[in-house]
XYZ file of C-alpha atoms in Angstrom:
476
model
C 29.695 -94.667 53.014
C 28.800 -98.018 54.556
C 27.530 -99.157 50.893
C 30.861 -98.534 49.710
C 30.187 -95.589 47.023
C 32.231 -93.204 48.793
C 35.690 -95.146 49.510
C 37.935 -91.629 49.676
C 35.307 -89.718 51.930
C 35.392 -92.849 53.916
C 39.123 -92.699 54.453
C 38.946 -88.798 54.945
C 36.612 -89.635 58.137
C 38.413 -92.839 59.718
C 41.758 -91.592 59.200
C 41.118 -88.362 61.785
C 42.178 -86.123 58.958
C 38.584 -84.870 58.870
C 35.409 -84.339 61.019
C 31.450 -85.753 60.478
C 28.094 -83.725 62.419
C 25.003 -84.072 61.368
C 23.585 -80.194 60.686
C 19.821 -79.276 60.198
C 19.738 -76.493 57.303
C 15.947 -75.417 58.719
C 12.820 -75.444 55.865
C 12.116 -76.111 52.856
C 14.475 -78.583 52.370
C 15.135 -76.905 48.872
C 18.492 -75.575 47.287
C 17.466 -72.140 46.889
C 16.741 -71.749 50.581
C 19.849 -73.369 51.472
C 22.177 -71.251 49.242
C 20.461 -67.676 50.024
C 21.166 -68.589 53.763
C 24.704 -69.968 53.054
C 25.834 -67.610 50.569
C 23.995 -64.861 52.177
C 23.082 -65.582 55.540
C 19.356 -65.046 55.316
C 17.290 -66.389 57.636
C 13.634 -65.773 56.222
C 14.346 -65.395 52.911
C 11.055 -65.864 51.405
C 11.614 -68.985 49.015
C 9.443 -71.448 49.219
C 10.745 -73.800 46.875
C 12.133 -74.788 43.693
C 9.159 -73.196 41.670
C 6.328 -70.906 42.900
C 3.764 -68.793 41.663
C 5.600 -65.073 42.586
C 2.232 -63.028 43.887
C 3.959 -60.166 43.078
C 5.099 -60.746 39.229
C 1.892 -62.897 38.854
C 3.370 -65.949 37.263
C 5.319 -69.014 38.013
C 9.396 -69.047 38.953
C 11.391 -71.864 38.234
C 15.023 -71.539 39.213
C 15.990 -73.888 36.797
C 14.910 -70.668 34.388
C 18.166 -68.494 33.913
C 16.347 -65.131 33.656
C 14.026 -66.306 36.844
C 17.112 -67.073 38.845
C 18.450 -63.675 37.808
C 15.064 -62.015 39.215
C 15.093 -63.807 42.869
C 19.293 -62.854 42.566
C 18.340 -58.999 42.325
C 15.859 -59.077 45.044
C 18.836 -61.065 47.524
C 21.397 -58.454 46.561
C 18.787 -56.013 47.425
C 18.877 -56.978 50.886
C 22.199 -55.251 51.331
C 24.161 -58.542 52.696
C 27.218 -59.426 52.048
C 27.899 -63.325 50.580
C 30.845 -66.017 51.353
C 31.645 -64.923 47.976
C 31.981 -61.085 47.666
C 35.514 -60.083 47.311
C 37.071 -62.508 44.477
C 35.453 -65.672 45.707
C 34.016 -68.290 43.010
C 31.109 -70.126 42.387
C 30.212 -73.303 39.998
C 26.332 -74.363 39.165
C 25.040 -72.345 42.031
C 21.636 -70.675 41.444
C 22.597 -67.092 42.557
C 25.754 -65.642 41.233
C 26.382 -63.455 45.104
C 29.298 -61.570 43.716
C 31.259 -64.435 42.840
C 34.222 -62.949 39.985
C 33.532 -66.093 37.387
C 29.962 -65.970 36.305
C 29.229 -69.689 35.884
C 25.850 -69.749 37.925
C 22.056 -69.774 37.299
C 21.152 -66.688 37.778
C 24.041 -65.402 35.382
C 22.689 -67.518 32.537
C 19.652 -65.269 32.571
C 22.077 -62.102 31.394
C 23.625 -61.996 27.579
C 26.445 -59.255 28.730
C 27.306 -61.546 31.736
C 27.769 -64.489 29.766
C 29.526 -62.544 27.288
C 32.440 -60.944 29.554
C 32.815 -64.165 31.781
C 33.182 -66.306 28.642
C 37.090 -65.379 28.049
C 37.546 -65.265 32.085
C 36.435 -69.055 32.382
C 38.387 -70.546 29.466
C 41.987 -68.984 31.309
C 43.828 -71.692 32.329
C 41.479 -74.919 31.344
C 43.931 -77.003 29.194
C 46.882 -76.432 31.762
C 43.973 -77.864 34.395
C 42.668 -81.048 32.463
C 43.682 -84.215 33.746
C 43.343 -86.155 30.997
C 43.660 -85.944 27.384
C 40.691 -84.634 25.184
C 40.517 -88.240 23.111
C 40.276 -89.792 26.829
C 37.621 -87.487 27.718
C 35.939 -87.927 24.376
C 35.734 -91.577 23.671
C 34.233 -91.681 27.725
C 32.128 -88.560 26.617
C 31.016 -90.914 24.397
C 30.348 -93.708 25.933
C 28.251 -92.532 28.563
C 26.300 -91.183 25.859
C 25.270 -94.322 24.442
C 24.818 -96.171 28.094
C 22.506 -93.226 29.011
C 20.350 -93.638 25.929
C 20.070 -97.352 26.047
C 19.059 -96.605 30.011
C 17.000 -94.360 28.956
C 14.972 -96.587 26.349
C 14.877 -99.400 29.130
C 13.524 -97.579 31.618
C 10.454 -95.476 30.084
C 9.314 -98.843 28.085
C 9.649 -100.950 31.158
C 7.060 -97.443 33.365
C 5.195 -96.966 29.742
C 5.987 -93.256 30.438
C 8.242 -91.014 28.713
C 7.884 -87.824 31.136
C 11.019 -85.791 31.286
C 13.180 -88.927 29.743
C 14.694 -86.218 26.877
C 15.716 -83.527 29.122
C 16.962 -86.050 31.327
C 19.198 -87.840 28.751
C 20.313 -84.134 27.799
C 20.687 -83.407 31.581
C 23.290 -86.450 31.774
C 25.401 -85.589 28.777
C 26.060 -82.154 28.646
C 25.092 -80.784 32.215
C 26.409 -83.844 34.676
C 29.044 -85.087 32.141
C 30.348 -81.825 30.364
C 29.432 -79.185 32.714
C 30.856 -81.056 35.734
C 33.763 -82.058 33.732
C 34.453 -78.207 33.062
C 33.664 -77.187 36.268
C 35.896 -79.515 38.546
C 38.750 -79.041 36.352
C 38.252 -75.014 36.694
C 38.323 -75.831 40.233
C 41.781 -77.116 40.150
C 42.264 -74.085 38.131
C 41.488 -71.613 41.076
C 43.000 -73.446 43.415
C 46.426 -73.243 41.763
C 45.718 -69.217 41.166
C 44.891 -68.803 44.615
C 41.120 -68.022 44.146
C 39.948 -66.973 47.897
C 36.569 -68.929 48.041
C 35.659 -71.876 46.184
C 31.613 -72.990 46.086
C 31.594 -76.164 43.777
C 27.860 -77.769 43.456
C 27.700 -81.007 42.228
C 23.999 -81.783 41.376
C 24.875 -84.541 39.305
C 23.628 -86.929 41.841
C 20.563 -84.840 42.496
C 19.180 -84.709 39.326
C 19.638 -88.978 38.824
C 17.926 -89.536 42.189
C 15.288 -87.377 40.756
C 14.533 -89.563 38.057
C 15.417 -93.390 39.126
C 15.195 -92.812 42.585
C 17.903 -92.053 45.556
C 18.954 -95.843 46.231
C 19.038 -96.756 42.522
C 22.134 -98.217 40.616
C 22.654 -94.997 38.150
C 22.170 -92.591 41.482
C 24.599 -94.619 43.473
C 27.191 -94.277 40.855
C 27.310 -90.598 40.769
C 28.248 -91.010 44.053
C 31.167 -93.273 43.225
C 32.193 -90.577 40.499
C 31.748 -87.699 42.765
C 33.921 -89.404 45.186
C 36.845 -89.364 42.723
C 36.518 -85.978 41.868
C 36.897 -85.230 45.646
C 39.984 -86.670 46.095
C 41.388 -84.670 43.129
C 40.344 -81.563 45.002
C 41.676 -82.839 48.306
C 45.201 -83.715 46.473
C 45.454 -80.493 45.404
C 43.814 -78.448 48.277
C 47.044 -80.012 49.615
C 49.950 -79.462 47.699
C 49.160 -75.208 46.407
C 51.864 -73.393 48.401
C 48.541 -72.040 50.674
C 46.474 -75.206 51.438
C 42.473 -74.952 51.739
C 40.306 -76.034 53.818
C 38.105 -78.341 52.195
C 34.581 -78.346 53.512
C 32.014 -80.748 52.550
C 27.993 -80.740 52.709
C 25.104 -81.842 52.156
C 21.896 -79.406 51.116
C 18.979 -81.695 51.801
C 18.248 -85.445 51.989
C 16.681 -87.450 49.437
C 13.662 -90.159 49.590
C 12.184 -92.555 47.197
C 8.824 -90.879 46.042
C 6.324 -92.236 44.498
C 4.180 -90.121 42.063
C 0.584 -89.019 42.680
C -0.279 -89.808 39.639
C 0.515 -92.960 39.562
C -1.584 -93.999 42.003
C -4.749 -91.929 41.543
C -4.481 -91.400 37.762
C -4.631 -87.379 38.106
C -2.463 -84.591 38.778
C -2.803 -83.196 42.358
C -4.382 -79.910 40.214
C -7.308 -82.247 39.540
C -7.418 -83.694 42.576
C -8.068 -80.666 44.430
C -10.159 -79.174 42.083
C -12.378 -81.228 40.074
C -12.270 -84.350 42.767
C -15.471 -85.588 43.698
C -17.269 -83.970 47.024
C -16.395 -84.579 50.331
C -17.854 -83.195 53.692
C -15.367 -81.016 55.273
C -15.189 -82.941 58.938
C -16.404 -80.900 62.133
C -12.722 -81.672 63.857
C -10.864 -79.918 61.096
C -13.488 -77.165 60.806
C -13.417 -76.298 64.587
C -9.288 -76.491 64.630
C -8.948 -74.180 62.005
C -11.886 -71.742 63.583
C -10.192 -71.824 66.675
C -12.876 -70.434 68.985
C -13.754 -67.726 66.638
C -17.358 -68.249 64.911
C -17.662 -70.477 61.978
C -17.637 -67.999 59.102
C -20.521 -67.521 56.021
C -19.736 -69.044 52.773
C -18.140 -66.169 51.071
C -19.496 -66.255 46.796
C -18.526 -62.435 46.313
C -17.171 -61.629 42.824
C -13.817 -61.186 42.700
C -10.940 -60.189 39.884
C -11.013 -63.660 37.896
C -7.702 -65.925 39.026
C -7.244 -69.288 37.335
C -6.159 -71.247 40.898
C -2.221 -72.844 40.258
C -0.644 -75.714 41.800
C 2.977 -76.250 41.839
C 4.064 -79.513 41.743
C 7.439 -79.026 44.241
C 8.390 -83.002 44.580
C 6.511 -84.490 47.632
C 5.436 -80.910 48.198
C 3.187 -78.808 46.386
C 2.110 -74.652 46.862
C -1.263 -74.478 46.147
C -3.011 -70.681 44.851
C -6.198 -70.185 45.350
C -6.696 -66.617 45.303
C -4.894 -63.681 43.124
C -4.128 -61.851 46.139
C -0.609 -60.527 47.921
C -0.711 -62.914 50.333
C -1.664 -66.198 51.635
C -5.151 -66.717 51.991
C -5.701 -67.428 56.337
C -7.733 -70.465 57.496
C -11.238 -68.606 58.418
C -10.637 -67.435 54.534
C -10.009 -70.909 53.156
C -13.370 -72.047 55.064
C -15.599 -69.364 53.663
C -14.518 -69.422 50.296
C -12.447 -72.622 49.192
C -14.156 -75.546 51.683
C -14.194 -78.104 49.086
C -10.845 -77.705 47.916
C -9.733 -78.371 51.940
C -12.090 -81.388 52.270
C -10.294 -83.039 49.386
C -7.074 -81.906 50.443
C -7.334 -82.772 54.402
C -9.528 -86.439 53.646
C -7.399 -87.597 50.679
C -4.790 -90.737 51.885
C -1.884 -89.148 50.305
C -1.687 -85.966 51.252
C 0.492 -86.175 54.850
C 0.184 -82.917 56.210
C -1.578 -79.586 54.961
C -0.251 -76.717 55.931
C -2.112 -72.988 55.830
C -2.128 -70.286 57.765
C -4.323 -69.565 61.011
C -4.383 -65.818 62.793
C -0.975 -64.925 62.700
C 0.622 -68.270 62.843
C 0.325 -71.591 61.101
C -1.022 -74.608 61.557
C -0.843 -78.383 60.017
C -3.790 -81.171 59.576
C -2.525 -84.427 60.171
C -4.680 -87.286 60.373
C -8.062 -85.241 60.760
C -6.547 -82.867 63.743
C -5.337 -79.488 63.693
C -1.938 -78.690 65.311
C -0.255 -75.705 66.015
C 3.619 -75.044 67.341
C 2.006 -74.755 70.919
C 0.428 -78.849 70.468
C 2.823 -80.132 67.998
C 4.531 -82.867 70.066
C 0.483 -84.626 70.457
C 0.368 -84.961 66.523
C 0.218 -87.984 65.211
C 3.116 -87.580 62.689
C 4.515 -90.786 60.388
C 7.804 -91.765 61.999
C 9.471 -90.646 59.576
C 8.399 -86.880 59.769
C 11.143 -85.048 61.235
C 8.674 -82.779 64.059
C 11.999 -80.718 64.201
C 11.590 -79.810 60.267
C 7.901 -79.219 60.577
C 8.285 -76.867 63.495
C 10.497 -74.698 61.704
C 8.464 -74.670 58.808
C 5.209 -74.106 60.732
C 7.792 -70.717 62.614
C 8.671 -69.160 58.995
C 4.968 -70.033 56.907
C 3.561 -66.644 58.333
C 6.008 -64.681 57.116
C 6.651 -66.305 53.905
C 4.611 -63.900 51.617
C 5.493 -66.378 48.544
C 4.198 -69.613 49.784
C 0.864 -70.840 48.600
C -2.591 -70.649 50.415
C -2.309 -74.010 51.279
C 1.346 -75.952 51.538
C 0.644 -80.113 51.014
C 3.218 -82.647 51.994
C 2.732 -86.111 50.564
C 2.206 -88.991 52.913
C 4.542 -91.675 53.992
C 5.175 -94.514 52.077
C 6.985 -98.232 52.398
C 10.762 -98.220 52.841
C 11.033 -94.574 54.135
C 9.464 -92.696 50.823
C 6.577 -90.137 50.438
C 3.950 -89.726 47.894
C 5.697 -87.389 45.561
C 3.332 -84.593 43.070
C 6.206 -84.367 40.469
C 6.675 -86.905 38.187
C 9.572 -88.178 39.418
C 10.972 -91.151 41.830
C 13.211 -89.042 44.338
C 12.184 -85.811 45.892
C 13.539 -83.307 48.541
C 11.861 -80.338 50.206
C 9.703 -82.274 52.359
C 9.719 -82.647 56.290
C 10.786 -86.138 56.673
C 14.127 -86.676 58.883
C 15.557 -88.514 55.577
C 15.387 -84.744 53.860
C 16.137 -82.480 56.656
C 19.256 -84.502 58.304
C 22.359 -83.170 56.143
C 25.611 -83.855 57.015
C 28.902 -81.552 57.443
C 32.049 -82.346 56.681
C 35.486 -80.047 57.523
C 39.321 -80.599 58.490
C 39.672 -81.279 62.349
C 42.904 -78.806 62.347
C 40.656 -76.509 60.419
C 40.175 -73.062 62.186
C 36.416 -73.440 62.336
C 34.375 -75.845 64.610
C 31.172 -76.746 62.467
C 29.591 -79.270 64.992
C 26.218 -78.787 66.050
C 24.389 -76.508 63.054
C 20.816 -75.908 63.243
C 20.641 -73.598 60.050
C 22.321 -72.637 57.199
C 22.677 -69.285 58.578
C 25.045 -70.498 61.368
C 26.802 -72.326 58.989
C 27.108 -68.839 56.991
C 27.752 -66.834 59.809
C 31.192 -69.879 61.272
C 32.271 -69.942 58.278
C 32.253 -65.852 57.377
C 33.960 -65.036 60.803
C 36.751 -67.866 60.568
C 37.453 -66.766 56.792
C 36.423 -64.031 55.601
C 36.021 -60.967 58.328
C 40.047 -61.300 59.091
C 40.883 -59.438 55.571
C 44.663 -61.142 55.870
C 43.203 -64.474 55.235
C 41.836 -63.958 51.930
C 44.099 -64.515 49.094
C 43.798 -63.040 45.067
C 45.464 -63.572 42.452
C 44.436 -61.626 39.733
C-alpha cells in the first residue's frame, strides 16, 4: 500500500468502505495449516509444513503433489468437521477440496474421476464471464511469455544457477497467467449464479517472491495485477441483485531469504550429517537434561532408517529416527549428539527446536528455553516471541514434525537464512511471517478485529454466514 502496488485496496481502506486489523494465524506460518484451520476450523491439525516426511506412510508429502494433497484431504474430512465450504460453497487453487461443489483444488488433482465430472461443471458459463476478448488475452498470454523467459535467462546467468528456473517459467505461464486468468473470471461466474461461498487463492505473488525475493520488481507487480483483479470482484460483489461481502487476507508474511547453500556450499542434509565435529557445549547439554541424569550414549541396533531433511524455506524438519514419533531431547543426546552440536553451534541456524518431557523447548544462542523462560531468550528482533510460543504450545502434539525443527537465523534488512533454494520464504517465526492482515466491509455483519488464529477467523466467519441456513444462497 504505501509503495503504491495496491492503489484500489488503498482506496477500499481510506474511503471507510472497508476495515484493516492485523490477525496472527498461530504456527507454522504455512498454507496448509492456515487453510485446514480456516476451511475447517482445526486447531492442532498436525501439519507441519509444506512437505514432511509422514511417519506413518514412511515417505515424504509435498502438497504441491495432487495425490499427496488428496491423502492429508481424507485424513481432515476424517475428523468429522464441517468446512466454510460444505453446502454449495466454492473453492479456486486451494490445497484441500472441503466439500467445495467445483473441484478446482489440489487435493482434487490427485483423483482422475474428480477431474473428470468437474471438467463440464467448470467450463458453464466461462465465455459469458471473460472480460476481454480471447485475441486480447492471447497476444498478452503471449507476451508475458516471452518477458518471463528473457527474465528468466537474465537472472540464472547473472546467480550461475539454474535451480527451479524451468518449473518456474512454467509456473508463470500456465499456473499464475492461465490458471488465475480462468479462475478469477469463474469467480465472476459464481458470483452472478449466486454461488454461497467463494474461496479465491491467489498464489501468484507467492510463488514470484519465492524465487526473486518478496521486495523484488517481478513480486511487486503481481501485486499491482492482483490489485486489478480485486476491483473486478469488488464491482461485481456490488452490482449481483444479493451483494457479498468481500473479505480479504493474508496467510503468512514473506522475508527475503538467503539460501544455506549459498553461503556454506552444502545442503543443510550435509551440514548436519557429514559436518565436521563439534563438542556438544555443557549449557545446551544440561538445558536439555533438565535435572534428570545425563544419559549413556545409546549404539543399539536398530531397523536401518536413512535420516531425511526437509528443506521447508527458512525452516527445515529434520528425521533422525524411523520411529512414530518425535525423538525427545534425553533421546537426541544419547543417540544423535553430533548431529545437535552441529545444529545448535552452526551461525545460521536461529533457533532449534525438539522436544523435552512432554513439552518443547528452543536453543537460541547456546541456552535452552522453554514456554515457562521464554521472555529471557535472547531472540533476533525480528523473531516474533508470540509465533515461537505458539509453536513451542503445539510441537508436542504434532506427531508429524521432525525430531528436531531448525529455523534459519536472521539476516540484514529483515531476512533469514533460508534451506530451500530460493530468495523468499514463509513458515518461519519472524514477526514479518506471522503478522497477516484482515481485510472485511465495515457494514459487514461480522467484526474480524483482533484474530489470534485461523480458527477464530473460521469459527466469526461460520456463525455470521453460514449457521443461519437463510443466508446461504444456491443456484443450481
Amino acid at each position: 500500500m504505501v509503495g503504491g502496488q495496491l492503489p484500489f485496496f488503498s482506496r477500499l481502506i481510506r474511503s471507510g468502505e472497508f476495515l484493516l486489523d492485523d490477525a496472527f494465524w498461530g504456527s507454522p506460518t504455512s498454507t496448509p495449516y492456515f487453510q485446514a484451520g480456516l476451511l475447517y476450523g482445526l486447531r492442532h491439525s498436525n501439519l507441519p509444513a509444506y512437505s514432511w516426511f509422514d511417519r506413518e506412510l514412511g515417505r515424504e508429502l509435498r502438497m504441491n503433489v495432487p495425490a499427496d494433497a488428496l491423502e492429508i484431504e481424507r485424513r481432515l474430512r476424517g475428523t468429522g468437521r464441517d468446512s466454510l465450504l460444505d453446502g454449495g460453497g466454492h473453492g479456486y487453487f486451494t490445497l484441500f477440496r472441503a466439500g467445495a461443489e467445483n473441484a478446482l483444488s489440489m487435493s482434487t488433482l490427485g483423483s482422475l474421476k474428480l477431474m473428470a465430472q468437474g471438467f463440464s461443471y467448470e467450463m458453464m458459463g466461462l465465455a459469458a464471464g471473460r472480460t476481454r476478448s480471447v485475441w486480447s488475452f492471447l497476444r498478452s498470454l503471449g507476451v508475458d511469455a516471452w518477458q518471463s523467459a528473457r527474465e528468466m535467462m537474465r537472472w540464472a546467468r547473472a546467480l550461475g544457477n539454474w535451480s527451479h528456473e524451468s518449473a518456474f517459467l512454467v509456473s508463470r505461464i500456465f499456473f499464475q497467467r492461465l490458471g488465475w486468468s480462468f479462475a478469477h473470471t469463474k469467480a465472476l461466474v459464481d458470483m452472478a449464479r449466486g454461488v454461497p461461498v467463494i474461496y479465491l487463492v491467489y498464489g501468484n505473488y507467492d510463488e514470484t517472491a519465492h524465487r526473486r525475493g518478496p521486495r523484488s520488481t517481478l513480486a511487486r507487480s503481481e501485486l499491482h495485477r492482483v490489485d486489478a483483479s480485486l476491483a473486478e470482484l469488488h464491482a461485481m460483489a456490488r452490482s449481483v441483485e444479493q451483494p457479498y461481502d468481500v473479505v480479504i487476507l493474508s496467510d503468512h508474511g514473506h522475508v527475503d531469504s538467503v539460501p544455506l547453500e549459498q553461503r556454506q556450499g552444502a545442503r543443510l542434509k550435509s551440514v548436519l550429517l557429514e559436518g565436521p565435529s563439534v563438542p556438544l557445549s555443557d549449557d545446551v547439554m544440561r538445558g536439555l537434561c533438565d535435572g534428570r541424569a545425563r544419559p549413556e550414549r545409546d549404539v543399539r541396533p536398530r531397523e536401518p532408517f536413512t535420516p531425511v531433511v526437509v528443506e521447508c524455506g527458512n525452516f527445515a524438519h529434520v528425521y533422525l529416527s524411523g520411529e512414530r514419533e518425535a525423538l525427545e531431547a534425553r533421546e537426541l543426546l544419547a543417540r544423535y549428539p553430533e548431529v545437535l552440536a552441529r545444529a545448535t553451534r552452526n551461525p545460521d541456524l536461529g533457533l532449534v527446536a525438539m522436544k523435552r518431557g512432554r513439552s518443547a523447548v528452543v536453543v537460541v544462542q547456546g541456552g535452552v528455553y522453554g514456554l515457562e523462560d521464554l521472555e529471557r531468550a535472547p531472540l533476533s528482533a525480528e523473531f516474533s516471541r508470540r509465533a515461537v510460543r505458539d509453536f513451542l504450545r503445539g510441537l508436542p502434539s504434532m506427531q508429524t514434525a521432525g525430531d528436531l525443527v531448525l529455523f534459519g537465523e536472521v539476516v540484514p534488512r529483515g531476512g533469514t537464512v533460508g534451506f530451500a533454494w530460493e530468495f523468499g520464504s514463509h513458515g518461519g517465526l519472524t514477526r514479518t511471517e506471522a503478522n497477516s492482515l484482515v481485510c472485511w466491509p465495515a457494514n459487514a455483519p461480522v467484526d474480524l478485529s483482533g484474530l489470534s488464529h485461523c480458527v477464530d477467523l473460521h469459527d466469526r466467519l461460520a456463525e455470521a454466514y453460514l449457521e443461519p441456513a437463510r443466508r446461504l444462497r444456491w443456484a443450481p
